[in-house]
Amino acid sequence: MALGGPHILGKSVLESNLEEAVSVWQSSSDCNSFKWTAPTFEFNCFMEMMTSLQHVNPTVRGLRDSPQTMLQNLAERIRKEISLGAQKPFKKVIDVSSGDPHRVDLQHVSFLRQVLAVCIYPQLLEDKCFPLDVKIRAQKLLEACDGASVGSYTASSGLRHVRQSIAEFITKRDGVPSYAQNIFISAGSQRAIMIAVKLLASGEGNTRTGVLIPGPCPHMLYNVLEEAGVVLVPYQLTEERGWAVDLDNMHQALKAARGYCEPRAIYISNPGNPTGHVQDRKSIEEVIQFAAAERVLLLADEVYQDSVYGKDREFISYKKVLFEMDIELAETVQLISFHSLSSTCIRECGLRAGYMEVVNMDPEVIYYFDNTLCGDISTPVTGQLGLDLMVNPPQSGDPSYHTYMQETFFILATLSHNAQWVQELLNKLPGVRCQPVLGGIYVFPRLHLPCGIKEQAKLLGLKADVLYCQKLLEEEGVLAGAGEHGEMTDSFHLRLCILVPHYTLVEVLARLTSFHCRLMGGTVTPTEV
């Protein structure tokens, strides 16, 4: 019987290996001195086939180049040069391009880390340095895991205990019942969005599924949706009104799209990522009515729901508003909302866990959410436990409550202060206009750039704001994000994460101001700003 493995000229690789080994051994004068020499094989034909670009999935090949990836690669190269002793006008690169606060030394939430530490190493249950509520909570979470271990798999849709905790959190937040069977846990909110949209993706040519997305939008959303195989249909937010949602723009985008695809969903983030806009009830009602009239699925990204600090603004979930509207809408509009550990107060991006709640969906369709998640086997268990701790934090009277409240209040106070301070400073720079920031973790100022840099960018095949970020990184060591704003190719923006320690932001703005003033030809000096 032939041995297994790839076959070459009728023999398996393993068979050929064995025959050559026996031949070498038999020809040896001294078996004890036998030394195995690994044979070499010609795999040119095989390698050529595997590495040929024509065999790469066309959908993957068609994914747009990400300016963020290019800038991150450049930042890593600069860091390496500094580590090797290269002389730069700065000592280190500061990354404020994305919402990863741990990268810039923002303190973690003690309660969450303590509970996870005990869950990962249960012997710590005997350690007297941990508060009692930490041990009790860790014990309860371990009991929810198979084998009382975070090393075990879970159901594809997530631990039942955690899904129930999420449902109770939503019920308490909205005053509307939520059910664990409608909650699906995934490896981050982006993965959840991918799964939801993949279930919609169908058709060819003019019948392909389309998804309306705001301009600007989260910088990774383009690739997530394109990988899911849908057509992107941008609708522009109104910058002059603080990046407000404009129904006229939605209707225009939808009408135009019906000539080349079939729009079946609309994505919106509230609070806005990266705009910092927070919708009021009236705006949310208008979007819900739009979704109902046009019969499209509503995808509500609400990851930054815990960071609303604008005057007279509060976070209201799409589900809460929907169920307080007309009964016919409340029972028919299909909604999927998303949340994750990347939230402002918890900000555990690296644990990779998020969830989606499905509302008014056909049970036969809901089955396929679970079925699609099977491909992931299960979301990282530590991330799932983190979700439980996020939606059910220490309560008044618990030993950890005071510390938890102090830590989360400090984060929100820092964020609110940073938002106001950055906005005021940026608006003093020539050619920069920053809209008021009401929530979320970014500012998104507009850049009115000199003709010189725009012409240079055109020659290089770049957008001017991407070239601006590249020069800022090379000259000042600040990694900022370039704007993502749909079809507005004549509009240039900068994305800055403000969920950082204030002293870090002071350093970032000092470098940015110095660079920008040089770029603008000395029309104003950093000292004047």
Short mmCIF file of C-alpha atoms in Angstrom, two decimals:
data_model
loop_
_atom_site.label_atom_id
_atom_site.label_comp_id
_atom_site.label_asym_id
_atom_site.label_seq_id
_atom_site.Cartn_x
_atom_site.Cartn_y
_atom_site.Cartn_z
CA MET A 1 0.00 0.00 0.00
CA ALA A 2 1.40 3.42 -0.97
CA LEU A 3 2.37 5.78 1.80
CA GLY A 4 0.59 9.15 1.99
CA GLY A 5 1.83 12.60 0.98
CA PRO A 6 2.36 14.56 -2.28
CA HIS A 7 3.34 12.31 -5.19
CA ILE A 8 6.22 12.96 -7.61
CA LEU A 9 6.56 10.70 -10.67
CA GLY A 10 4.19 8.16 -9.16
CA LYS A 11 5.89 7.94 -5.75
CA SER A 12 5.08 9.83 -2.59
CA VAL A 13 7.68 12.16 -1.10
CA LEU A 14 7.87 9.94 1.95
CA GLU A 15 8.51 6.83 -0.17
CA SER A 16 11.25 8.60 -2.10
CA ASN A 17 12.84 9.81 1.15
CA LEU A 18 12.90 6.27 2.57
CA GLU A 19 14.35 4.70 -0.58
CA GLU A 20 17.17 7.24 -0.76
CA ALA A 21 17.91 6.83 2.96
CA VAL A 22 18.17 3.04 2.61
CA SER A 23 20.44 3.42 -0.41
CA VAL A 24 22.80 5.75 1.44
CA TRP A 25 22.87 3.46 4.47
CA GLN A 26 23.56 0.33 2.43
CA SER A 27 26.50 1.97 0.63
CA SER A 28 28.08 3.08 3.89
CA SER A 29 31.19 1.14 4.96
CA ASP A 30 30.36 1.63 8.60
CA CYS A 31 26.73 1.70 9.61
CA ASN A 32 27.65 3.28 12.93
CA SER A 33 29.20 6.23 11.14
CA PHE A 34 26.10 6.73 9.02
CA LYS A 35 25.14 10.38 8.74
CA TRP A 36 21.75 11.30 7.29
CA THR A 37 21.80 13.90 4.54
CA ALA A 38 18.38 15.29 3.72
CA PRO A 39 17.60 14.86 0.02
CA THR A 40 16.52 17.81 -2.06
CA PHE A 41 13.60 17.87 -4.46
CA GLU A 42 12.56 20.09 -7.27
CA PHE A 43 9.25 21.77 -6.41
CA ASN A 44 9.51 24.50 -9.01
CA CYS A 45 6.26 23.61 -10.72
CA PHE A 46 4.41 23.34 -7.41
CA MET A 47 5.81 26.62 -6.04
CA GLU A 48 5.14 28.48 -9.26
CA MET A 49 1.49 27.47 -9.08
CA MET A 50 1.09 28.46 -5.43
CA THR A 51 2.79 31.84 -5.68
CA SER A 52 1.26 32.99 -8.95
CA LEU A 53 -0.82 36.15 -8.51
CA GLN A 54 -3.47 34.82 -10.86
CA HIS A 55 -4.38 32.16 -8.29
CA VAL A 56 -5.04 34.66 -5.49
CA ASN A 57 -8.74 35.18 -4.74
CA PRO A 58 -9.93 38.07 -6.98
CA THR A 59 -11.92 39.53 -4.08
CA VAL A 60 -8.77 39.71 -1.96
CA ARG A 61 -6.73 41.13 -4.85
CA GLY A 62 -9.40 43.79 -5.30
CA LEU A 63 -9.18 45.09 -1.71
CA ARG A 64 -8.10 48.72 -1.74
CA ASP A 65 -4.67 49.66 -0.45
CA SER A 66 -4.96 51.02 3.06
CA PRO A 67 -3.13 54.30 3.77
CA GLN A 68 -3.18 53.28 7.43
CA THR A 69 -1.19 50.12 6.70
CA MET A 70 1.36 52.07 4.66
CA LEU A 71 1.80 54.62 7.45
CA GLN A 72 2.08 51.92 10.13
CA ASN A 73 4.77 50.14 8.12
CA LEU A 74 6.67 53.41 7.79
CA ALA A 75 6.35 54.02 11.54
CA GLU A 76 7.74 50.56 12.28
CA ARG A 77 10.69 51.20 9.97
CA ILE A 78 11.43 54.49 11.75
CA ARG A 79 11.24 52.80 15.16
CA LYS A 80 13.73 50.19 14.00
CA GLU A 81 16.08 52.89 12.70
CA ILE A 82 15.94 54.69 16.06
CA SER A 83 16.68 51.43 17.91
CA LEU A 84 19.76 50.97 15.72
CA GLY A 85 21.05 54.41 16.65
CA ALA A 86 19.81 56.55 13.76
CA GLN A 87 19.62 60.25 14.58
CA LYS A 88 16.12 61.70 14.34
CA PRO A 89 14.69 65.07 15.46
CA PHE A 90 12.52 63.05 17.88
CA LYS A 91 13.23 60.25 20.34
CA LYS A 92 10.22 58.06 19.66
CA VAL A 93 7.19 57.65 17.41
CA ILE A 94 3.84 58.52 19.01
CA ASP A 95 0.86 56.70 17.48
CA VAL A 96 -2.45 58.57 17.65
CA SER A 97 -3.86 57.12 14.42
CA SER A 98 -6.13 54.49 15.95
CA GLY A 99 -7.97 53.73 19.15
CA ASP A 100 -5.33 51.67 20.95
CA PRO A 101 -4.84 53.52 24.25
CA HIS A 102 -2.66 50.86 25.87
CA ARG A 103 -0.03 51.60 23.23
CA VAL A 104 0.32 55.09 24.70
CA ASP A 105 0.41 53.98 28.34
CA LEU A 106 -3.18 54.70 29.34
CA GLN A 107 -3.90 52.77 32.52
CA HIS A 108 -6.04 49.62 32.40
CA VAL A 109 -9.12 48.93 34.54
CA SER A 110 -7.89 47.06 37.62
CA PHE A 111 -11.04 45.02 38.26
CA LEU A 112 -11.08 43.53 34.77
CA ARG A 113 -7.39 42.63 34.76
CA GLN A 114 -7.56 41.16 38.27
CA VAL A 115 -10.53 38.92 37.45
CA LEU A 116 -8.93 37.74 34.22
CA ALA A 117 -5.66 37.05 36.03
CA VAL A 118 -7.46 34.77 38.50
CA CYS A 119 -9.38 33.06 35.69
CA ILE A 120 -6.17 32.36 33.78
CA TYR A 121 -4.35 31.11 36.91
CA PRO A 122 -7.01 29.84 39.36
CA GLN A 123 -4.42 29.24 42.10
CA LEU A 124 -4.68 33.00 42.66
CA LEU A 125 -8.04 32.35 44.31
CA GLU A 126 -5.95 31.60 47.40
CA ASP A 127 -4.02 34.86 47.12
CA LYS A 128 -5.00 37.36 49.80
CA CYS A 129 -3.99 40.41 47.72
CA PHE A 130 -7.15 40.25 45.56
CA PRO A 131 -10.45 41.79 46.74
CA LEU A 132 -13.21 39.35 47.64
CA ASP A 133 -15.51 40.43 44.80
CA VAL A 134 -12.72 39.73 42.30
CA LYS A 135 -12.40 36.13 43.56
CA ILE A 136 -16.16 35.58 43.63
CA ARG A 137 -16.55 36.88 40.11
CA ALA A 138 -13.63 34.83 38.79
CA GLN A 139 -15.03 31.68 40.38
CA LYS A 140 -18.43 32.30 38.79
CA LEU A 141 -16.91 32.87 35.35
CA LEU A 142 -14.75 29.75 35.63
CA GLU A 143 -17.84 27.72 36.46
CA ALA A 144 -19.36 28.96 33.19
CA CYS A 145 -16.41 27.53 31.22
CA ASP A 146 -16.17 23.85 30.27
CA GLY A 147 -13.73 22.16 32.58
CA ALA A 148 -13.65 25.36 34.66
CA SER A 149 -10.86 26.53 32.36
CA VAL A 150 -10.37 29.48 29.99
CA GLY A 151 -8.42 27.06 27.80
CA SER A 152 -11.56 25.25 26.65
CA TYR A 153 -13.67 25.96 23.59
CA THR A 154 -17.08 27.57 23.91
CA ALA A 155 -20.20 27.48 21.78
CA SER A 156 -19.61 29.29 18.47
CA SER A 157 -22.00 32.07 19.44
CA GLY A 158 -20.35 32.51 22.84
CA LEU A 159 -20.68 31.40 26.44
CA ARG A 160 -24.35 31.23 27.43
CA HIS A 161 -23.56 32.94 30.75
CA VAL A 162 -21.94 35.90 29.01
CA ARG A 163 -24.73 36.22 26.44
CA GLN A 164 -27.24 36.32 29.27
CA SER A 165 -25.23 39.05 31.03
CA ILE A 166 -25.21 41.09 27.80
CA ALA A 167 -28.98 40.65 27.40
CA GLU A 168 -29.53 41.87 30.97
CA PHE A 169 -27.28 44.88 30.34
CA ILE A 170 -29.25 45.85 27.22
CA THR A 171 -32.58 45.36 29.00
CA LYS A 172 -31.48 47.63 31.83
CA ARG A 173 -30.04 50.24 29.43
CA ASP A 174 -33.05 50.47 27.13
CA GLY A 175 -35.99 49.39 29.24
CA VAL A 176 -36.78 46.91 26.46
CA PRO A 177 -36.46 43.13 26.82
CA SER A 178 -33.37 41.53 25.31
CA TYR A 179 -32.82 37.80 24.93
CA ALA A 180 -29.63 35.76 25.05
CA GLN A 181 -30.58 33.78 21.94
CA ASN A 182 -30.43 37.02 19.93
CA ILE A 183 -26.91 37.86 21.15
CA PHE A 184 -23.90 36.62 19.18
CA ILE A 185 -20.34 37.05 20.43
CA SER A 186 -17.49 37.42 17.94
CA ALA A 187 -13.80 38.33 17.80
CA GLY A 188 -14.46 42.08 17.83
CA SER A 189 -17.22 44.25 16.37
CA GLN A 190 -15.57 44.30 12.93
CA ARG A 191 -15.84 40.53 12.75
CA ALA A 192 -19.50 40.79 13.76
CA ILE A 193 -20.14 43.34 11.00
CA MET A 194 -18.38 41.06 8.51
CA ILE A 195 -20.60 38.12 9.47
CA ALA A 196 -23.82 40.15 9.28
CA VAL A 197 -22.96 41.56 5.86
CA LYS A 198 -21.77 38.22 4.48
CA LEU A 199 -25.24 36.83 5.11
CA LEU A 200 -26.64 39.58 2.89
CA ALA A 201 -24.08 39.36 0.09
CA SER A 202 -25.51 37.93 -3.10
CA GLY A 203 -26.08 38.60 -6.79
CA GLU A 204 -23.85 39.54 -9.69
CA GLY A 205 -23.35 42.70 -11.71
CA ASN A 206 -26.21 45.15 -11.13
CA THR A 207 -27.88 42.75 -8.70
CA ARG A 208 -24.98 42.64 -6.20
CA THR A 209 -25.87 43.57 -2.63
CA GLY A 210 -25.07 47.17 -1.72
CA VAL A 211 -24.44 48.63 1.75
CA LEU A 212 -24.79 52.35 2.44
CA ILE A 213 -21.86 53.67 4.49
CA PRO A 214 -21.19 57.17 5.82
CA GLY A 215 -18.41 59.42 4.60
CA PRO A 216 -16.30 59.61 6.68
CA CYS A 217 -16.41 56.18 8.30
CA PRO A 218 -14.12 53.92 10.38
CA HIS A 219 -10.92 53.46 8.40
CA MET A 220 -11.12 49.65 8.31
CA LEU A 221 -14.77 49.49 7.23
CA TYR A 222 -13.99 49.68 3.51
CA ASN A 223 -11.89 46.50 3.52
CA VAL A 224 -14.25 44.66 5.88
CA LEU A 225 -17.23 45.20 3.57
CA GLU A 226 -15.31 44.64 0.34
CA GLU A 227 -13.99 41.35 1.70
CA ALA A 228 -17.60 40.39 2.50
CA GLY A 229 -18.32 40.82 -1.22
CA VAL A 230 -20.75 43.77 -1.20
CA VAL A 231 -20.85 47.05 -3.09
CA LEU A 232 -20.06 50.16 -1.01
CA VAL A 233 -22.56 52.99 -1.37
CA PRO A 234 -21.19 56.16 0.34
CA TYR A 235 -23.54 58.81 1.71
CA GLN A 236 -21.94 62.02 2.91
CA LEU A 237 -22.33 63.41 6.42
CA THR A 238 -22.68 67.19 6.66
CA GLU A 239 -19.43 68.60 8.02
CA GLU A 240 -20.74 72.16 8.37
CA ARG A 241 -23.35 70.87 10.85
CA GLY A 242 -20.88 68.96 12.98
CA TRP A 243 -20.93 65.87 10.75
CA ALA A 244 -24.70 65.45 11.14
CA VAL A 245 -26.60 62.74 9.28
CA ASP A 246 -28.34 64.20 6.22
CA LEU A 247 -31.41 62.34 4.93
CA ASP A 248 -31.24 64.05 1.54
CA ASN A 249 -27.73 62.71 1.04
CA MET A 250 -28.94 59.24 2.02
CA HIS A 251 -31.80 59.33 -0.48
CA GLN A 252 -29.53 60.62 -3.26
CA ALA A 253 -26.94 57.91 -2.58
CA LEU A 254 -29.61 55.20 -2.51
CA LYS A 255 -31.26 56.39 -5.73
CA ALA A 256 -27.96 56.53 -7.59
CA ALA A 257 -26.89 53.11 -6.29
CA ARG A 258 -29.96 51.35 -7.61
CA GLY A 259 -28.51 51.77 -11.07
CA TYR A 260 -25.56 49.47 -10.31
CA CYS A 261 -26.49 47.35 -7.23
CA GLU A 262 -29.31 46.42 -4.87
CA PRO A 263 -28.89 48.35 -1.58
CA ARG A 264 -30.01 46.10 1.26
CA ALA A 265 -28.42 47.61 4.38
CA ILE A 266 -27.27 50.89 5.87
CA TYR A 267 -24.38 51.24 8.32
CA ILE A 268 -24.13 54.07 10.83
CA SER A 269 -21.90 54.68 13.86
CA ASN A 270 -23.17 56.53 16.91
CA PRO A 271 -21.21 58.17 18.48
CA GLY A 272 -19.55 58.83 15.16
CA ASN A 273 -16.25 57.19 14.29
CA PRO A 274 -14.13 59.21 13.49
CA THR A 275 -16.27 62.36 13.51
CA GLY A 276 -17.24 62.62 17.18
CA HIS A 277 -20.84 63.43 16.25
CA VAL A 278 -23.61 62.16 18.57
CA GLN A 279 -27.11 61.73 17.16
CA ASP A 280 -30.11 63.04 19.06
CA ARG A 281 -33.42 61.20 19.22
CA LYS A 282 -34.91 63.03 16.23
CA SER A 283 -31.97 62.11 14.00
CA ILE A 284 -32.16 58.45 15.04
CA GLU A 285 -35.91 58.40 14.37
CA GLU A 286 -35.31 59.77 10.87
CA VAL A 287 -32.77 57.05 10.07
CA ILE A 288 -35.14 54.36 11.36
CA GLN A 289 -37.96 55.74 9.21
CA PHE A 290 -35.60 55.79 6.22
CA ALA A 291 -34.68 52.13 6.82
CA ALA A 292 -38.36 51.20 7.09
CA ALA A 293 -39.41 53.09 3.95
CA GLU A 294 -36.55 51.72 1.85
CA ARG A 295 -36.71 48.23 3.38
CA VAL A 296 -33.03 48.04 4.30
CA LEU A 297 -31.37 46.39 7.27
CA LEU A 298 -30.05 48.85 9.86
CA LEU A 299 -26.50 48.23 11.14
CA ALA A 300 -25.82 50.39 14.21
CA ASP A 301 -22.23 50.53 15.44
CA GLU A 302 -22.49 51.73 19.06
CA VAL A 303 -19.02 50.82 20.35
CA TYR A 304 -18.35 54.26 21.88
CA GLN A 305 -21.69 54.49 23.68
CA ASP A 306 -19.93 55.06 27.01
CA SER A 307 -18.14 58.22 25.83
CA VAL A 308 -20.63 61.04 25.29
CA TYR A 309 -19.44 64.31 26.81
CA GLY A 310 -20.91 67.03 24.57
CA LYS A 311 -23.12 69.61 26.21
CA ASP A 312 -26.80 68.58 26.36
CA ARG A 313 -26.07 65.27 24.60
CA GLU A 314 -26.57 61.72 25.81
CA PHE A 315 -26.27 58.32 24.24
CA ILE A 316 -29.56 56.77 23.15
CA SER A 317 -29.45 53.37 21.51
CA TYR A 318 -31.14 52.70 18.19
CA LYS A 319 -33.06 49.83 19.80
CA LYS A 320 -34.47 52.05 22.56
CA VAL A 321 -35.65 54.67 20.06
CA LEU A 322 -37.09 52.01 17.74
CA PHE A 323 -39.20 50.43 20.46
CA GLU A 324 -40.52 53.83 21.56
CA MET A 325 -41.77 54.60 18.04
CA ASP A 326 -44.90 53.39 16.27
CA ILE A 327 -45.71 49.75 17.04
CA GLU A 328 -45.58 48.81 13.36
CA LEU A 329 -41.99 50.10 13.09
CA ALA A 330 -40.99 48.50 16.38
CA GLU A 331 -42.13 45.11 15.11
CA THR A 332 -40.85 45.27 11.52
CA VAL A 333 -37.63 47.30 11.23
CA GLN A 334 -34.70 44.90 11.23
CA LEU A 335 -31.77 46.09 13.33
CA ILE A 336 -28.37 44.72 14.28
CA SER A 337 -26.42 46.69 16.89
CA PHE A 338 -22.74 46.23 17.74
CA HIS A 339 -20.60 46.79 20.83
CA SER A 340 -17.13 45.62 21.89
CA LEU A 341 -14.29 45.66 24.39
CA SER A 342 -12.81 48.57 22.43
CA SER A 343 -15.28 50.77 24.28
CA THR A 344 -13.86 53.90 25.88
CA CYS A 345 -13.92 52.87 29.54
CA ILE A 346 -12.72 49.27 29.10
CA ARG A 347 -10.55 49.82 25.95
CA GLU A 348 -9.21 46.24 25.87
CA CYS A 349 -8.78 46.18 22.07
CA GLY A 350 -6.28 43.34 22.09
CA LEU A 351 -8.61 40.88 23.81
CA ARG A 352 -10.66 40.82 20.58
CA ALA A 353 -14.26 40.36 21.65
CA GLY A 354 -17.48 42.08 20.70
CA TYR A 355 -21.13 41.24 20.26
CA MET A 356 -24.14 41.94 18.09
CA GLU A 357 -27.80 41.90 19.01
CA VAL A 358 -30.22 40.91 16.27
CA VAL A 359 -33.70 42.49 16.39
CA ASN A 360 -36.81 41.56 14.36
CA MET A 361 -34.93 38.96 12.34
CA ASP A 362 -36.52 35.80 10.90
CA PRO A 363 -35.58 32.83 13.15
CA GLU A 364 -34.53 30.89 10.05
CA VAL A 365 -32.05 33.67 9.26
CA ILE A 366 -30.81 33.84 12.86
CA TYR A 367 -29.81 30.18 12.54
CA TYR A 368 -27.21 31.16 9.94
CA PHE A 369 -25.58 33.70 12.27
CA ASP A 370 -24.66 30.82 14.55
CA ASN A 371 -23.78 28.63 11.59
CA THR A 372 -21.40 31.25 10.14
CA LEU A 373 -19.70 31.75 13.50
CA CYS A 374 -18.86 28.03 13.52
CA GLY A 375 -16.01 28.88 11.16
CA ASP A 376 -14.33 30.75 14.02
CA ILE A 377 -14.88 27.76 16.37
CA SER A 378 -15.11 30.22 19.27
CA THR A 379 -14.17 33.77 20.24
CA PRO A 380 -11.14 33.95 22.60
CA VAL A 381 -12.48 33.01 26.02
CA THR A 382 -10.62 35.75 27.90
CA GLY A 383 -12.27 38.27 25.58
CA GLN A 384 -15.69 36.80 26.26
CA LEU A 385 -15.11 37.03 30.02
CA GLY A 386 -13.99 40.63 29.48
CA LEU A 387 -17.37 41.36 27.86
CA ASP A 388 -19.11 39.99 30.94
CA LEU A 389 -17.04 42.30 33.15
CA MET A 390 -17.76 45.26 30.86
CA VAL A 391 -21.55 44.88 30.93
CA ASN A 392 -21.67 43.88 34.60
CA PRO A 393 -19.05 45.97 36.48
CA PRO A 394 -18.66 46.24 40.28
CA GLN A 395 -21.75 47.58 42.03
CA SER A 396 -22.07 50.00 44.92
CA GLY A 397 -20.97 48.25 48.09
CA ASP A 398 -18.54 45.88 46.36
CA PRO A 399 -14.89 46.11 47.49
CA SER A 400 -13.74 47.04 43.95
CA TYR A 401 -16.48 49.60 43.27
CA HIS A 402 -14.65 52.71 44.48
CA THR A 403 -11.48 51.97 42.50
CA TYR A 404 -13.47 51.07 39.39
CA MET A 405 -15.44 54.34 39.52
CA GLN A 406 -12.27 56.36 40.07
CA GLU A 407 -10.52 54.76 37.09
CA THR A 408 -13.44 55.08 34.67
CA PHE A 409 -14.22 58.65 35.78
CA PHE A 410 -10.58 59.61 35.20
CA ILE A 411 -10.72 58.21 31.66
CA LEU A 412 -13.91 60.08 30.77
CA ALA A 413 -12.64 63.31 32.36
CA THR A 414 -9.36 63.03 30.45
CA LEU A 415 -11.20 62.38 27.20
CA SER A 416 -13.60 65.29 27.66
CA HIS A 417 -10.77 67.68 28.54
CA ASN A 418 -8.65 66.48 25.63
CA ALA A 419 -11.52 66.93 23.18
CA GLN A 420 -12.15 70.54 24.11
CA TRP A 421 -8.46 71.44 24.32
CA VAL A 422 -7.51 69.87 20.99
CA GLN A 423 -10.43 71.44 19.18
CA GLU A 424 -9.51 74.91 20.42
CA LEU A 425 -5.84 74.53 19.50
CA LEU A 426 -6.44 73.02 16.06
CA ASN A 427 -8.80 75.84 15.13
CA LYS A 428 -5.96 78.31 15.76
CA LEU A 429 -3.79 76.68 13.10
CA PRO A 430 -3.94 78.25 9.64
CA GLY A 431 -5.88 76.11 7.17
CA VAL A 432 -7.35 73.83 9.84
CA ARG A 433 -11.00 73.63 10.85
CA CYS A 434 -12.18 71.20 13.54
CA GLN A 435 -15.89 70.62 14.19
CA PRO A 436 -17.13 70.28 17.80
CA VAL A 437 -16.53 66.83 19.25
CA LEU A 438 -19.47 65.48 21.26
CA GLY A 439 -18.45 61.87 21.85
CA GLY A 440 -16.17 59.03 20.81
CA ILE A 441 -12.38 59.00 20.90
CA TYR A 442 -11.32 60.92 17.77
CA VAL A 443 -11.12 64.42 16.38
CA PHE A 444 -11.38 64.79 12.61
CA PRO A 445 -10.16 68.23 11.52
CA ARG A 446 -10.29 69.44 7.91
CA LEU A 447 -7.04 70.48 6.24
CA HIS A 448 -6.95 73.30 3.67
CA LEU A 449 -3.54 72.54 2.20
CA PRO A 450 -1.21 74.57 -0.06
CA CYS A 451 -1.24 73.80 -3.78
CA GLY A 452 2.37 72.60 -3.56
CA ILE A 453 1.67 69.56 -1.38
CA LYS A 454 -1.47 68.71 -3.37
CA GLU A 455 0.49 68.73 -6.62
CA GLN A 456 3.29 66.70 -5.05
CA ALA A 457 0.78 64.15 -3.76
CA LYS A 458 -0.79 63.88 -7.21
CA LEU A 459 2.59 63.10 -8.77
CA LEU A 460 3.18 60.41 -6.16
CA GLY A 461 -0.27 58.90 -6.65
CA LEU A 462 -1.31 59.75 -3.10
CA LYS A 463 -4.07 61.80 -1.55
CA ALA A 464 -2.78 65.02 -0.09
CA ASP A 465 -3.80 64.14 3.48
CA VAL A 466 -1.93 60.82 3.19
CA LEU A 467 1.22 62.68 2.09
CA TYR A 468 0.66 65.16 4.95
CA CYS A 469 0.60 62.25 7.43
CA GLN A 470 3.67 60.69 5.85
CA LYS A 471 5.68 63.91 6.17
CA LEU A 472 4.40 64.47 9.72
CA LEU A 473 5.62 60.99 10.64
CA GLU A 474 9.02 61.39 8.96
CA GLU A 475 9.73 64.88 10.30
CA GLU A 476 8.10 64.84 13.73
CA GLY A 477 7.52 61.19 14.63
CA VAL A 478 3.73 61.53 14.95
CA LEU A 479 1.63 58.77 13.40
CA ALA A 480 -1.78 60.27 12.55
CA GLY A 481 -4.51 58.80 10.39
CA ALA A 482 -5.49 60.23 7.02
CA GLY A 483 -9.15 60.96 6.40
CA GLU A 484 -11.56 58.36 5.00
CA HIS A 485 -14.39 60.32 3.44
CA GLY A 486 -15.99 58.39 0.63
CA GLU A 487 -16.11 60.15 -2.72
CA MET A 488 -15.04 63.59 -1.44
CA THR A 489 -11.68 63.45 -3.20
CA ASP A 490 -11.15 67.23 -2.92
CA SER A 491 -11.54 67.13 0.86
CA PHE A 492 -8.61 66.40 3.19
CA HIS A 493 -8.78 65.44 6.85
CA LEU A 494 -6.71 64.18 9.75
CA ARG A 495 -7.76 61.49 12.25
CA LEU A 496 -6.35 61.91 15.75
CA CYS A 497 -7.14 59.64 18.69
CA ILE A 498 -7.62 61.72 21.85
CA LEU A 499 -7.99 58.78 24.23
CA VAL A 500 -4.41 59.25 25.43
CA PRO A 501 -2.79 60.74 28.55
CA HIS A 502 -2.98 64.52 28.41
CA TYR A 503 0.82 64.91 28.58
CA THR A 504 1.07 62.68 25.49
CA LEU A 505 -1.44 64.84 23.65
CA VAL A 506 0.51 67.97 24.59
CA GLU A 507 3.62 66.45 22.99
CA VAL A 508 1.65 65.39 19.89
CA LEU A 509 0.14 68.84 19.39
CA ALA A 510 3.51 70.54 19.91
CA ARG A 511 5.06 68.43 17.15
CA LEU A 512 2.01 68.79 14.90
CA THR A 513 1.95 72.57 15.32
CA SER A 514 5.66 72.86 14.49
CA PHE A 515 5.25 70.73 11.37
CA HIS A 516 2.08 72.44 10.17
CA CYS A 517 3.49 75.93 10.56
CA ARG A 518 6.53 74.96 8.47
CA LEU A 519 4.28 73.43 5.84
CA MET A 520 2.15 76.57 5.62
CA GLY A 521 5.22 78.66 4.85
CA GLY A 522 5.55 80.51 8.12
CA THR A 523 2.20 82.34 7.95
CA VAL A 524 2.04 81.81 11.71
CA THR A 525 4.59 80.58 14.22
CA PRO A 526 4.16 77.78 16.78
CA THR A 527 4.66 80.35 19.55
CA GLU A 528 1.76 82.44 18.27
CA VAL A 529 -0.46 79.36 18.24
#
